Each structure stands twice: as C-alpha cells, then as structure tokens.
Amino acid sequence: MDPLVAAIDQGTSSTRFLVFNAKTAELISHHQVEINQSFPKEGWVEEDPREIMQSVHECIERTCEKLCKLNIDVSNIKAVGVTNQRETTLVWDKDTGEPLYNAIVWLDLRTQSTVERLINKAPGRNKNHLRHKTGLPISTYFSAVKLRWLLDNVDEVHEAFLSQRAMFGTVDSWIIWCLTGGKNGGVHCTDVSNASRTMLFNIHTMDWDPELCRYFDIPMEILPSVRSSSEIYGWMKSGSLAGVPISGCLGDQSAALVGQMCFNEGQAKNTYGTGCFLLRNTGTKPVISDHGLLTTVAYKLGKDEPACYALEGSVAIAGAVVRWLKDNMGMVQSSSEIEKLAAAVGTSYGCYFVPAFSGLYAPYWEPSARGIICGLTQFTNRNHLAFAALEAVCFQTREILDAMNQDSGVPLTQLKVDGGMTSNRLLMQLQADILCIPVVRPTMSETTALGVAMAAGAAEGVGVWSLSPGQLPHVTSERYEPQINPEESEYRFARWKKAVQKAMNWETTEPCYNGSGLGKNMNGGPWGVHPSPPPSRVDH
C-alpha cells in the first residue's frame, strides 16, 4: 500500500478530513461536517471554537471508519496537514484549555469603528499606512483589529491577559494546539501564510513586528510562534491517529495555490465560488501592488526553504450573480440552468451586466458603485441576460489579471481554476476567450486539501511526498483554449469597462439610518459596502 497523507480542511461553513495517496494524489476517502454560525448583532459573525474542534474530531474518526471498511489500515497515514479559513480570530485560556470567547469570523464587521479610528490617526488618513510592512490595507478583515476588540471588550479575555493565561491564534493555531495536547503541552504555533493575514506580521523579516504590535497595542507574548508551512509541529495526542505527526499548515487560498502546483513565479490560480479569489505566485520577493491588490506570503515549504509571496485579488460577486438571477429575479429554477440559457444564444447581443451589488472591489475599491445592466434593446431576452451575467464574472477576473500583469510586469500565459462555478463549461470557455489565454481546470476539485497534504507529506522527518518538479503527481485536467480573435475580445472588454464607468459614483449622497437598520460605514456607504477587501473564503 502506498503511504497516505491526510488533510484537515476547516472552512467557514464546514470542516472536512480528506485522505490522499502520497504517490498519485488520488483522494481515497473523506468526511464532512457543517459548522454553525451565529449572528449576535447586525454585522457580527461568530463560531463556537468547541464546535470547530468537535467537527475536526468527528471528521477524523468517521473517515478512519470509512478506511477500515475499504480494508485500508489507518497506520498507512503518515502525516496530517491543516488548512483553514484565514483571519478568523480566537483567544483561549492556556490553563483550562477553554475558549474565552467565540471565534470572530473573518467577515465580521464589529471593528468598523476601530478601523475608522486607526485610519483617522494614520498620516494623511491613509488606509495603506502599514502596507510597506504588512502588504495589507487597514481593514476589519484582518486579525489584529479583531484581537484588539476582544482585549478591549471581553472581560474574560482582559483578565486572562493580565494573569498571563491568554493565547491568541487563527483557526490553524487552535486546531494544532488542541490536537497536540491542549493544556497538557499543546504546541502554540502558526505558519507564515496565516501569520501574514494578521497585520502584526512583517512580510520582509518573516516574524511578528514589535512596531506593528505597538501600533495595535497587542502584547507579543500572547502570539503563537511562527513556523514554516511544512515541518513537524507536533504529534496527534489521541484518537485513531494518535502518534501521527502534524506537519503541514497553510491558509486556504495558499493551500489551493500549492494544490494547483503553482510553484513557479508567474503561475496563478483563480477560485470561482460566491466570489472569485485570484492568487499569483510572485516568487521569493514580495511585490507591493500599485493596482489595488494585496501582497501576502503564499508559503514556505520547509524551515530552510525560502518564503514565496503572492499577489492576491478578489471579485465580490461571481456565483452570487447566478444566485441573484435565480432567487431575486426568478429567471432560473437552478444554478445549472444558467449555462443552458446562455448557450442557447451564445452572445449577450451587446448587453453588459456590472454586478456591483455592494460596490466594486479589486482593482477599483469603489464602494459608491452599484449594479447596472446596459445596452438593452427590444431584442434582448433572458438568454442574453444570462450570457451577460456569465461574461461579467469573466470580465471581472480579466480586470484583476490585468492589474496583476501590470504589478508583476510579466503577463500570465495560462490560468489554473477551481471552485464550484468551474463545472460550468460555457463559463470556462468564455473565460479563456476574454483572457486570451488558456484556462486549465483539474478534474479533482479538492485542490485546497491536496495542497496542505502535499506540504505535510513533504516535511522533513515525514518525506513521503516529493515536491521536486519531476516527481509531482500528474493531476488530470481539462484545458480551454481561446476560440475568438483577440480583437473581438478587446472590443467586448472595452465595452464592459465603459459599463463599469456608468456604474461608478451611483451612491453620491450619504445615506442616513433607515428602516432596514443599515448604518453608515466610514466611506458613507451602508455597512454592506466594504471600503476594505472582501473576505478570503468567498468560495464558501
């Protein structure tokens, strides 16, 4: 039997445990458990850290049972990796092992006033004041402001800090600490990809930054140690996999980049879900964006290996536009119908759809924009609208890709894709046509879990998975080549950009409080309009 490597994939809406063959990358077995979210107040999103850990244990045990039914010995599992929703913030008591508050999820907006205050005190009120160290704008999205809120507003957290019992971590740190013994010697660590999403981490020195910690007034002693993405952190202490090393750790989008085997500078992947998330490997030097993208640490695959960086861009509305056509407009009964409707006409007939339902994200960061459909004639029907909606996803991706090409100076030659929407073949073909480069979709969709399994299996002391270029497993994929001439593609893209300009500055007056209970954010738009980047796990 070939060696096996397992992955814990702890996402926003579910936890999964997946087992892969380390020689072929074949998915052998898996189990999934849904996670509950609570919304205590408008804009607040929380999850129970205990429930997260229960789901992890349940997924591991159920998967091991499934392996036994397949006559596969669980002792063949040589390592476990952890990949996770990024930026979600937890604080727990190291003496009792209990959480001191619920996990504050990445998309939570309670820190809006904290962010406003920080931006107001920044020189020139510049939200990019810390970007030179962090690669990130000051935003509710990242962990530092969430941790600051917990220290300021939760008595238990404040008291635990004063008595030196408080531990901070993102979801990966909580899982690794619990699985390696918790209050009885659990390992308190994180990896560079997760650390780079906190705003406390210097992406050049590759460590926590004393100046950033002072800026947010966060005590360094509660932070986890920062490790590489591929090394043995500790060993499982209980359950069916007791004694197995935990040796891989990557934030989910970084894990997808590794799972898509984008190891070379210039390679990129795009995840299509509710929104889109595009990461491009920029090699061992961070590229600070001049075009509205984030700079992040992609991975560091071993203690002595160099860190690799990525540029990151996000589209707020991708799959969500299909859902809008279904739920709000009643145009289709199911999401899969959109492909049939669009394919029936094969053109938008000059109709353009800008789904700026809550402003425009990368590369514009324009919260005043609103959704717009233009170019309508008496001939336009719902088929053309369906086609325009799919084209909108592709045009938005093209905008991010153009920004990335400008930032990096090296045009992308192909785009690797994953996520729920990639099952739509028409969309994939449209994407290739609009980008004028091939689009490549792996037939095995679990690229996030695969990525961290690769990191875990390749760790020193485990060594069952080779990451050397000649020995990477061959993952079968579908390739979509551009089928229209570049002139037509450029013409359609230029028309789209004209439509985007029409969508701009729609909300020009400051809205007041209204019957829906929407407040104002710091840009004068309603809460739903983020002046900061949208959440990372937009595909869930």
Coordinates of C-alpha atoms in Angstrom, one line a residue:
M1 CA 0.0 0.0 0.0
D2 CA 1.3 3.5 -0.9
P3 CA 1.7 5.9 2.0
L4 CA -1.3 8.1 2.8
V5 CA -1.4 11.7 3.9
A6 CA -4.4 13.4 5.5
A7 CA -5.7 17.0 5.5
I8 CA -8.0 18.8 7.9
D9 CA -9.8 21.5 5.8
Q10 CA -11.5 23.8 8.3
G11 CA -13.6 26.2 6.3
T12 CA -16.1 28.9 7.2
S13 CA -19.2 26.7 6.6
S14 CA -17.8 23.2 7.1
T15 CA -14.9 21.0 8.3
R16 CA -13.6 18.2 6.2
F17 CA -11.0 15.5 6.7
L18 CA -9.6 14.0 3.5
V19 CA -7.0 11.2 2.9
F20 CA -4.8 11.2 -0.2
N21 CA -2.4 8.7 -1.8
A22 CA 1.0 10.3 -1.5
K23 CA 2.3 8.8 -4.7
T24 CA -0.7 9.5 -7.0
A25 CA -2.6 12.4 -5.3
E26 CA -5.7 10.3 -5.5
L27 CA -8.4 11.1 -3.0
I28 CA -9.0 7.9 -1.0
S29 CA -11.8 8.9 1.5
H30 CA -13.2 11.9 3.3
H31 CA -15.9 13.1 5.7
Q32 CA -17.6 16.5 6.0
V33 CA -19.4 18.2 8.9
E34 CA -21.3 21.5 8.6
I35 CA -20.4 24.4 11.0
N36 CA -23.0 26.7 12.6
Q37 CA -22.5 30.5 12.5
S38 CA -24.2 32.8 15.0
F39 CA -25.1 36.5 14.3
P40 CA -25.4 38.1 17.8
K41 CA -25.8 41.6 16.3
E42 CA -26.0 43.3 12.9
G43 CA -22.7 42.7 11.1
W44 CA -21.4 40.3 13.8
V45 CA -20.4 36.7 12.8
E46 CA -19.2 34.2 15.3
E47 CA -18.4 30.5 15.5
D48 CA -18.0 28.2 18.6
P49 CA -14.4 27.1 18.9
R50 CA -15.5 24.0 20.7
E51 CA -17.8 23.1 17.8
I52 CA -15.0 23.6 15.4
M53 CA -12.8 21.1 17.4
Q54 CA -15.7 18.6 17.8
S55 CA -16.2 18.7 14.0
V56 CA -12.5 18.1 13.4
H57 CA -12.6 15.0 15.8
E58 CA -15.8 13.7 14.2
C59 CA -14.4 14.1 10.6
I60 CA -11.2 12.2 11.6
E61 CA -13.0 9.3 13.3
R62 CA -15.7 8.9 10.6
T63 CA -13.0 8.9 7.8
C64 CA -10.9 6.3 9.7
E65 CA -14.1 4.1 9.9
K66 CA -14.6 4.5 6.2
L67 CA -11.0 3.5 5.5
C68 CA -11.5 0.4 7.7
K69 CA -14.5 -0.6 5.5
L70 CA -12.2 -0.2 2.5
N71 CA -9.8 -2.6 4.2
I72 CA -7.2 0.2 4.4
D73 CA -5.1 0.3 7.6
V74 CA -5.1 3.8 9.2
S75 CA -1.4 3.2 10.1
N76 CA -0.7 4.0 6.5
I77 CA -1.5 7.6 7.3
K78 CA 2.0 9.1 7.7
A79 CA 1.2 12.8 8.3
V80 CA -1.7 15.3 8.8
G81 CA -1.9 18.8 7.4
V82 CA -4.2 21.7 8.5
T83 CA -5.7 24.3 6.1
N84 CA -8.2 26.8 7.4
Q85 CA -10.4 29.9 6.9
R86 CA -8.0 32.8 7.3
E87 CA -8.2 35.8 9.6
T88 CA -10.8 34.3 11.9
T89 CA -9.7 35.2 15.4
L90 CA -9.7 33.1 18.7
V91 CA -8.4 33.7 22.2
W92 CA -8.3 30.8 24.8
D93 CA -7.1 30.0 28.3
K94 CA -3.9 28.0 28.3
D95 CA -4.6 26.7 31.8
T96 CA -8.1 25.4 31.3
G97 CA -7.9 24.8 27.5
E98 CA -11.3 26.6 27.1
P99 CA -12.1 29.4 24.6
L100 CA -12.5 32.8 26.3
Y101 CA -15.0 34.0 23.6
N102 CA -16.5 32.7 20.4
A103 CA -14.3 32.8 17.3
I104 CA -14.8 36.2 15.4
V105 CA -15.1 35.2 11.8
W106 CA -13.2 37.0 9.0
L107 CA -16.3 38.7 7.6
D108 CA -17.4 40.2 10.9
L109 CA -17.8 44.0 10.8
R110 CA -17.9 44.9 14.6
T111 CA -14.4 46.5 14.3
Q112 CA -15.6 49.2 11.8
S113 CA -15.2 52.0 14.4
T114 CA -11.8 50.7 15.4
V115 CA -10.7 50.7 11.8
E116 CA -12.1 54.3 11.3
R117 CA -10.1 55.4 14.4
L118 CA -6.9 53.8 13.1
I119 CA -7.2 55.3 9.7
N120 CA -8.0 58.7 11.1
K121 CA -4.8 58.6 13.2
A122 CA -2.7 57.4 10.2
P123 CA -0.6 60.1 8.3
G124 CA -2.8 61.6 5.6
R125 CA -5.6 59.3 6.8
N126 CA -4.1 56.7 4.6
K127 CA -5.6 53.2 4.9
N128 CA -2.4 51.8 3.3
H129 CA -0.2 53.3 6.0
L130 CA 1.1 49.9 7.1
R131 CA 1.2 48.3 3.6
H132 CA 5.0 48.6 3.4
K133 CA 5.4 46.1 6.2
T134 CA 2.2 44.0 6.0
G135 CA 1.2 44.1 2.3
L136 CA -2.4 44.9 3.5
P137 CA -4.6 47.9 4.0
I138 CA -6.1 48.7 7.4
S139 CA -9.4 46.8 7.4
T140 CA -12.0 45.0 9.5
Y141 CA -10.9 41.9 7.5
F142 CA -7.6 41.1 9.3
S143 CA -7.0 39.6 12.7
A144 CA -5.2 42.5 14.6
V145 CA -8.3 44.6 14.9
K146 CA -10.5 41.6 16.0
L147 CA -7.9 40.8 18.7
R148 CA -7.9 44.4 19.8
W149 CA -11.7 44.3 20.1
L150 CA -11.5 41.2 22.3
L151 CA -8.9 42.7 24.6
D152 CA -11.0 45.9 24.9
N153 CA -14.5 44.5 25.2
V154 CA -14.4 41.0 26.8
D155 CA -13.6 41.0 30.5
E156 CA -12.6 37.3 30.4
V157 CA -10.0 38.0 27.7
H158 CA -8.7 41.1 29.5
E159 CA -8.4 39.2 32.8
A160 CA -6.7 36.2 31.2
F161 CA -4.2 38.5 29.6
L162 CA -3.4 40.2 32.9
S163 CA -2.8 36.9 34.6
Q164 CA -0.8 35.6 31.6
R165 CA -3.2 32.9 30.7
A166 CA -4.4 34.2 27.3
M167 CA -3.4 32.7 24.0
F168 CA -4.3 34.1 20.6
G169 CA -4.5 32.3 17.3
T170 CA -6.2 31.9 14.0
V171 CA -8.1 28.7 13.4
D172 CA -4.9 26.7 12.4
S173 CA -3.3 27.6 15.8
W174 CA -6.4 26.5 17.8
I175 CA -6.6 23.2 15.9
I176 CA -2.9 22.3 16.2
W177 CA -2.8 23.3 19.9
C178 CA -5.8 21.2 20.7
L179 CA -4.6 18.1 18.7
T180 CA -1.1 18.2 20.2
G181 CA -2.3 18.1 23.8
G182 CA -4.0 21.4 24.5
K183 CA -3.5 22.4 28.1
N184 CA -1.2 19.4 28.6
G185 CA 1.7 20.6 26.4
G186 CA -0.1 21.6 23.2
V187 CA 2.0 23.4 20.6
H188 CA 1.1 27.1 20.1
C189 CA 2.2 27.9 16.6
T190 CA 1.0 29.2 13.2
D191 CA 2.6 29.2 9.7
V192 CA 3.8 32.2 7.7
S193 CA 0.8 32.2 5.3
N194 CA -1.7 32.6 8.2
A195 CA 0.6 35.0 10.1
S196 CA 0.7 37.3 7.1
R197 CA -3.1 37.9 7.3
T198 CA -3.0 39.3 10.9
M199 CA -1.5 42.8 10.2
L200 CA 1.0 42.0 13.1
F201 CA 3.5 40.2 10.8
N202 CA 6.3 41.8 8.9
I203 CA 6.4 40.1 5.5
H204 CA 10.1 41.1 5.0
T205 CA 11.6 39.9 8.3
M206 CA 9.1 36.9 8.4
D207 CA 8.3 37.5 12.0
W208 CA 6.0 39.3 14.4
D209 CA 6.8 43.0 14.2
P210 CA 7.3 44.9 17.5
E211 CA 6.3 48.2 15.9
L212 CA 3.1 46.8 14.4
C213 CA 2.2 45.2 17.8
R214 CA 2.7 48.6 19.5
Y215 CA 0.6 50.2 16.8
F216 CA -2.4 47.9 17.6
D217 CA -1.4 47.8 21.3
I218 CA -1.3 44.0 21.2
P219 CA 1.0 42.1 23.6
M220 CA 3.5 39.9 21.8
E221 CA 3.6 37.3 24.4
I222 CA 0.1 36.0 23.5
L223 CA 1.1 35.4 19.9
P224 CA 1.9 31.9 18.6
S225 CA 5.4 31.0 17.3
V226 CA 5.7 31.4 13.5
R227 CA 6.9 28.3 11.6
S228 CA 7.2 27.3 8.0
S229 CA 4.3 25.7 6.2
S230 CA 6.0 22.3 6.0
E231 CA 7.6 20.9 9.2
I232 CA 6.7 18.7 12.1
Y233 CA 4.9 20.9 14.6
G234 CA 3.9 18.1 17.0
W235 CA 2.1 14.8 17.1
M236 CA -1.6 13.8 17.4
K237 CA -2.2 13.0 21.1
S238 CA -5.5 11.0 21.0
G239 CA -8.0 9.2 18.8
S240 CA -7.4 6.9 15.8
L241 CA -4.4 8.8 14.6
A242 CA -2.5 9.2 17.9
G243 CA 1.2 9.5 17.3
V244 CA 0.8 10.7 13.7
P245 CA 2.8 14.0 13.1
I246 CA 1.0 17.2 12.2
S247 CA 3.5 18.6 9.6
G248 CA 1.7 20.9 7.2
C249 CA -0.1 24.2 7.7
L250 CA -1.4 26.7 5.1
G251 CA -4.2 29.3 4.9
D252 CA -6.9 28.0 2.5
Q253 CA -6.1 30.2 -0.5
S254 CA -2.4 29.4 -0.2
A255 CA -3.2 25.7 0.0
A256 CA -5.2 26.0 -3.2
L257 CA -2.2 27.6 -4.9
V258 CA 0.0 24.7 -3.7
G259 CA -2.6 22.1 -4.7
Q260 CA -2.8 23.6 -8.2
M261 CA 1.1 23.2 -8.2
C262 CA 1.7 26.9 -8.9
F263 CA 5.3 26.7 -7.6
N264 CA 6.8 28.9 -10.3
E265 CA 6.9 32.7 -10.3
G266 CA 4.1 33.9 -12.5
Q267 CA 1.8 30.9 -12.1
A268 CA -1.7 31.8 -10.9
K269 CA -5.0 30.1 -9.8
N270 CA -8.5 31.5 -9.5
T271 CA -11.2 30.1 -7.3
Y272 CA -14.7 30.6 -8.5
G273 CA -17.4 30.5 -5.9
T274 CA -19.7 33.1 -4.4
G275 CA -17.0 35.5 -5.4
C276 CA -13.6 34.9 -7.0
F277 CA -10.2 34.8 -5.4
L278 CA -7.1 35.0 -7.6
L279 CA -3.5 34.4 -6.3
R280 CA -0.4 34.8 -8.4
N281 CA 3.0 33.4 -7.3
T282 CA 5.5 36.3 -7.4
G283 CA 8.5 34.2 -6.2
T284 CA 10.8 35.0 -3.3
K285 CA 10.4 38.8 -3.4
P286 CA 7.2 40.5 -2.3
V287 CA 5.5 42.7 -4.9
I288 CA 3.7 45.6 -3.4
S289 CA 0.7 46.4 -5.6
D290 CA 0.1 49.7 -7.3
H291 CA -3.2 48.5 -8.6
G292 CA -5.4 47.6 -5.7
L293 CA -4.2 44.0 -4.9
L294 CA -2.9 42.5 -1.6
T295 CA 0.6 41.2 -1.0
T296 CA 0.7 38.0 1.0
V297 CA 3.0 35.2 2.0
A298 CA 2.0 32.3 -0.2
Y299 CA 4.0 29.5 1.5
K300 CA 7.4 28.5 2.9
L301 CA 7.8 24.8 2.3
G302 CA 10.4 23.9 4.9
K303 CA 12.4 25.5 7.7
D304 CA 15.4 26.1 5.4
E305 CA 13.4 26.9 2.2
P306 CA 12.8 30.5 1.1
A307 CA 9.3 32.1 1.6
C308 CA 7.3 32.6 -1.6
Y309 CA 4.9 35.5 -2.0
A310 CA 1.7 36.1 -3.9
L311 CA -0.4 39.0 -5.2
E312 CA -4.0 38.5 -4.4
G313 CA -7.1 40.0 -5.9
S314 CA -10.8 39.4 -5.2
V315 CA -14.1 39.7 -7.0
A316 CA -17.0 40.2 -4.7
I317 CA -19.8 38.8 -6.9
A318 CA -19.3 35.8 -9.1
G319 CA -21.5 32.8 -8.3
A320 CA -23.6 35.2 -6.4
V321 CA -24.8 36.8 -9.6
V322 CA -26.3 33.5 -10.7
R323 CA -28.0 33.2 -7.3
W324 CA -29.4 36.7 -7.7
L325 CA -30.9 35.8 -11.1
K326 CA -32.4 32.7 -9.5
D327 CA -33.6 34.0 -6.1
N328 CA -34.3 37.7 -6.8
M329 CA -35.3 37.7 -10.4
G330 CA -36.8 34.2 -10.7
M331 CA -35.2 33.8 -14.1
V332 CA -33.9 30.3 -13.5
Q333 CA -35.0 27.5 -11.2
S334 CA -31.5 26.1 -10.6
S335 CA -28.0 27.5 -10.9
S336 CA -27.2 24.8 -13.6
E337 CA -29.9 26.3 -15.9
I338 CA -27.9 29.5 -16.4
E339 CA -25.5 27.6 -18.7
K340 CA -28.3 26.2 -20.9
L341 CA -29.9 29.7 -21.2
A342 CA -26.7 31.4 -22.1
A343 CA -25.6 28.6 -24.5
A344 CA -28.9 28.9 -26.4
V345 CA -27.9 32.3 -27.7
G346 CA -24.1 32.2 -27.5
T347 CA -23.9 36.0 -27.2
S348 CA -25.1 38.8 -24.9
Y349 CA -26.2 40.8 -28.1
G350 CA -24.5 43.9 -26.8
C351 CA -25.9 43.7 -23.3
Y352 CA -23.5 44.3 -20.4
F353 CA -24.0 43.5 -16.7
V354 CA -21.9 45.0 -13.9
P355 CA -22.9 43.2 -10.7
A356 CA -21.6 45.9 -8.3
F357 CA -24.3 44.9 -5.7
S358 CA -22.1 46.2 -2.9
G359 CA -19.6 48.4 -4.6
L360 CA -16.7 47.3 -6.7
Y361 CA -13.7 45.5 -5.3
A362 CA -10.3 44.9 -6.9
P363 CA -8.9 46.8 -8.7
Y364 CA -11.3 49.7 -8.1
W365 CA -12.2 49.6 -4.3
E366 CA -15.1 51.9 -5.1
P367 CA -17.9 51.5 -2.6
S368 CA -20.1 54.0 -4.4
A369 CA -20.7 51.8 -7.4
R370 CA -23.9 49.9 -7.9
G371 CA -25.1 47.1 -10.2
I372 CA -26.1 48.1 -13.7
I373 CA -27.3 46.4 -16.9
C374 CA -26.9 48.4 -20.0
G375 CA -27.0 48.0 -23.8
L376 CA -30.6 46.7 -23.7
T377 CA -32.8 46.7 -26.9
Q378 CA -36.3 45.3 -27.6
F379 CA -34.5 42.2 -28.9
T380 CA -32.8 41.5 -25.5
N381 CA -34.3 38.5 -23.7
R382 CA -33.4 36.4 -20.5
N383 CA -30.9 34.3 -22.5
H384 CA -28.9 37.4 -23.3
L385 CA -29.0 38.5 -19.7
A386 CA -27.8 35.0 -18.6
F387 CA -24.9 35.2 -21.0
A388 CA -24.1 38.8 -19.8
A389 CA -24.1 37.6 -16.2
L390 CA -21.5 34.8 -17.0
E391 CA -19.5 37.3 -19.1
A392 CA -19.4 39.7 -16.1
V393 CA -17.6 37.0 -14.0
C394 CA -15.0 36.7 -16.7
F395 CA -14.6 40.4 -17.3
Q396 CA -14.1 41.0 -13.5
T397 CA -11.4 38.3 -13.5
R398 CA -9.8 39.9 -16.5
E399 CA -9.6 43.2 -14.6
I400 CA -7.7 41.5 -11.7
L401 CA -5.4 39.7 -14.1
D402 CA -4.6 42.9 -15.9
A403 CA -3.8 44.5 -12.5
M404 CA -1.5 41.6 -11.7
N405 CA 0.2 41.7 -15.0
Q406 CA 0.9 45.4 -14.5
D407 CA 2.2 44.9 -11.0
S408 CA 4.4 42.0 -11.9
G409 CA 5.5 43.1 -15.4
V410 CA 5.2 39.5 -16.7
P411 CA 1.9 38.6 -18.5
L412 CA 0.3 35.3 -17.4
T413 CA 0.3 32.6 -20.0
Q414 CA -2.4 30.4 -18.6
L415 CA -4.8 30.4 -15.6
K416 CA -5.5 27.5 -13.4
V417 CA -9.0 27.4 -12.0
D418 CA -11.0 25.6 -9.2
G419 CA -14.2 26.1 -7.2
G420 CA -17.9 25.4 -7.7
M421 CA -18.5 27.5 -10.8
T422 CA -15.8 25.8 -12.8
S423 CA -18.3 22.9 -13.6
N424 CA -19.9 25.4 -16.0
R425 CA -18.1 24.6 -19.2
L426 CA -19.5 27.7 -21.1
L427 CA -18.1 29.9 -18.3
M428 CA -14.7 28.3 -18.6
Q429 CA -14.7 28.8 -22.4
L430 CA -15.8 32.4 -22.0
Q431 CA -13.0 33.0 -19.5
A432 CA -10.4 31.7 -21.9
D433 CA -11.8 33.9 -24.7
I434 CA -11.9 37.0 -22.6
L435 CA -8.4 36.5 -21.1
C436 CA -7.0 35.4 -24.5
I437 CA -5.0 32.7 -22.6
P438 CA -5.8 29.0 -21.9
V439 CA -7.8 28.1 -18.7
V440 CA -6.9 24.8 -17.0
R441 CA -9.3 23.0 -14.7
P442 CA -8.2 19.9 -12.7
T443 CA -10.7 17.0 -12.7
M444 CA -10.1 16.5 -9.0
S445 CA -11.7 19.5 -7.3
E446 CA -10.2 19.2 -3.8
T447 CA -7.2 21.4 -4.5
T448 CA -7.2 23.2 -1.1
A449 CA -6.9 19.9 0.9
L450 CA -4.5 18.4 -1.6
G451 CA -2.2 21.4 -1.2
V452 CA -1.8 21.1 2.6
A453 CA -1.5 17.3 2.2
M454 CA 1.5 17.8 -0.1
A455 CA 3.1 20.2 2.4
A456 CA 2.5 17.7 5.3
G457 CA 3.8 14.7 3.3
A458 CA 6.9 16.6 2.1
A459 CA 8.0 17.8 5.6
E460 CA 11.4 16.8 6.9
G461 CA 11.0 13.7 9.1
V462 CA 8.0 12.5 7.0
G463 CA 9.3 12.6 3.5
V464 CA 6.6 10.6 1.7
W465 CA 5.7 13.3 -0.8
S466 CA 8.2 14.8 -3.2
L467 CA 7.7 18.4 -4.2
S468 CA 10.6 18.3 -6.7
P469 CA 9.3 19.3 -10.2
G470 CA 10.0 16.0 -11.9
Q471 CA 8.2 14.0 -9.2
L472 CA 4.9 15.9 -8.7
P473 CA 1.9 13.7 -9.3
H474 CA 0.2 14.2 -12.6
V475 CA -3.3 15.6 -12.0
T476 CA -5.6 15.2 -15.0
S477 CA -7.2 18.4 -16.2
E478 CA -9.4 20.0 -18.8
R479 CA -7.9 22.8 -20.9
Y480 CA -10.0 25.5 -22.5
E481 CA -8.2 27.4 -25.4
P482 CA -9.3 30.8 -26.6
Q483 CA -11.6 30.5 -29.6
I484 CA -12.2 34.1 -30.6
N485 CA -9.8 36.5 -32.1
P486 CA -8.1 39.0 -29.7
E487 CA -9.6 42.0 -31.4
E488 CA -13.1 40.8 -30.6
S489 CA -12.1 40.0 -27.0
E490 CA -10.6 43.5 -26.6
Y491 CA -13.7 45.2 -28.1
R492 CA -16.0 43.3 -25.7
F493 CA -13.7 44.1 -22.7
A494 CA -13.6 47.8 -23.7
R495 CA -17.5 47.9 -23.8
W496 CA -17.5 46.2 -20.3
K497 CA -15.2 48.9 -18.9
K498 CA -17.5 51.6 -20.4
A499 CA -20.4 50.0 -18.5
V500 CA -18.2 49.9 -15.3
Q501 CA -17.8 53.7 -15.6
K502 CA -21.6 54.1 -15.8
A503 CA -21.9 52.1 -12.5
M504 CA -19.4 54.3 -10.7
N505 CA -20.4 57.0 -8.2
W506 CA -24.0 55.9 -8.1
E507 CA -24.4 56.5 -4.3
T508 CA -23.3 60.1 -4.1
T509 CA -25.1 61.2 -1.0
E510 CA -24.5 59.9 2.4
P511 CA -27.4 57.6 3.3
C512 CA -28.9 58.1 6.7
Y513 CA -30.2 55.4 9.1
N514 CA -33.3 53.8 7.5
G515 CA -36.0 51.3 8.2
S516 CA -33.7 48.4 7.4
G517 CA -31.4 49.3 10.3
L518 CA -28.4 49.8 8.0
G519 CA -25.8 52.2 9.5
K520 CA -23.1 54.0 7.6
N521 CA -19.5 52.9 7.2
M522 CA -16.5 55.2 7.1
N523 CA -16.9 55.9 3.4
G524 CA -20.5 57.0 4.0
G525 CA -22.0 53.8 2.4
P526 CA -24.1 51.3 4.2
W527 CA -22.4 48.6 6.3
G528 CA -22.5 46.1 3.4
V529 CA -20.2 48.3 1.3
H530 CA -16.7 47.5 2.5
P531 CA -14.0 50.1 1.9
S532 CA -11.7 47.1 2.5
P533 CA -11.1 43.9 0.6
P534 CA -13.9 41.3 0.7
P535 CA -13.5 38.1 2.7
S536 CA -10.9 35.5 1.7
R537 CA -13.2 32.4 1.8
V538 CA -15.5 33.9 -0.7
D539 CA -15.8 30.5 -2.4
H540 CA -17.7 29.1 0.6

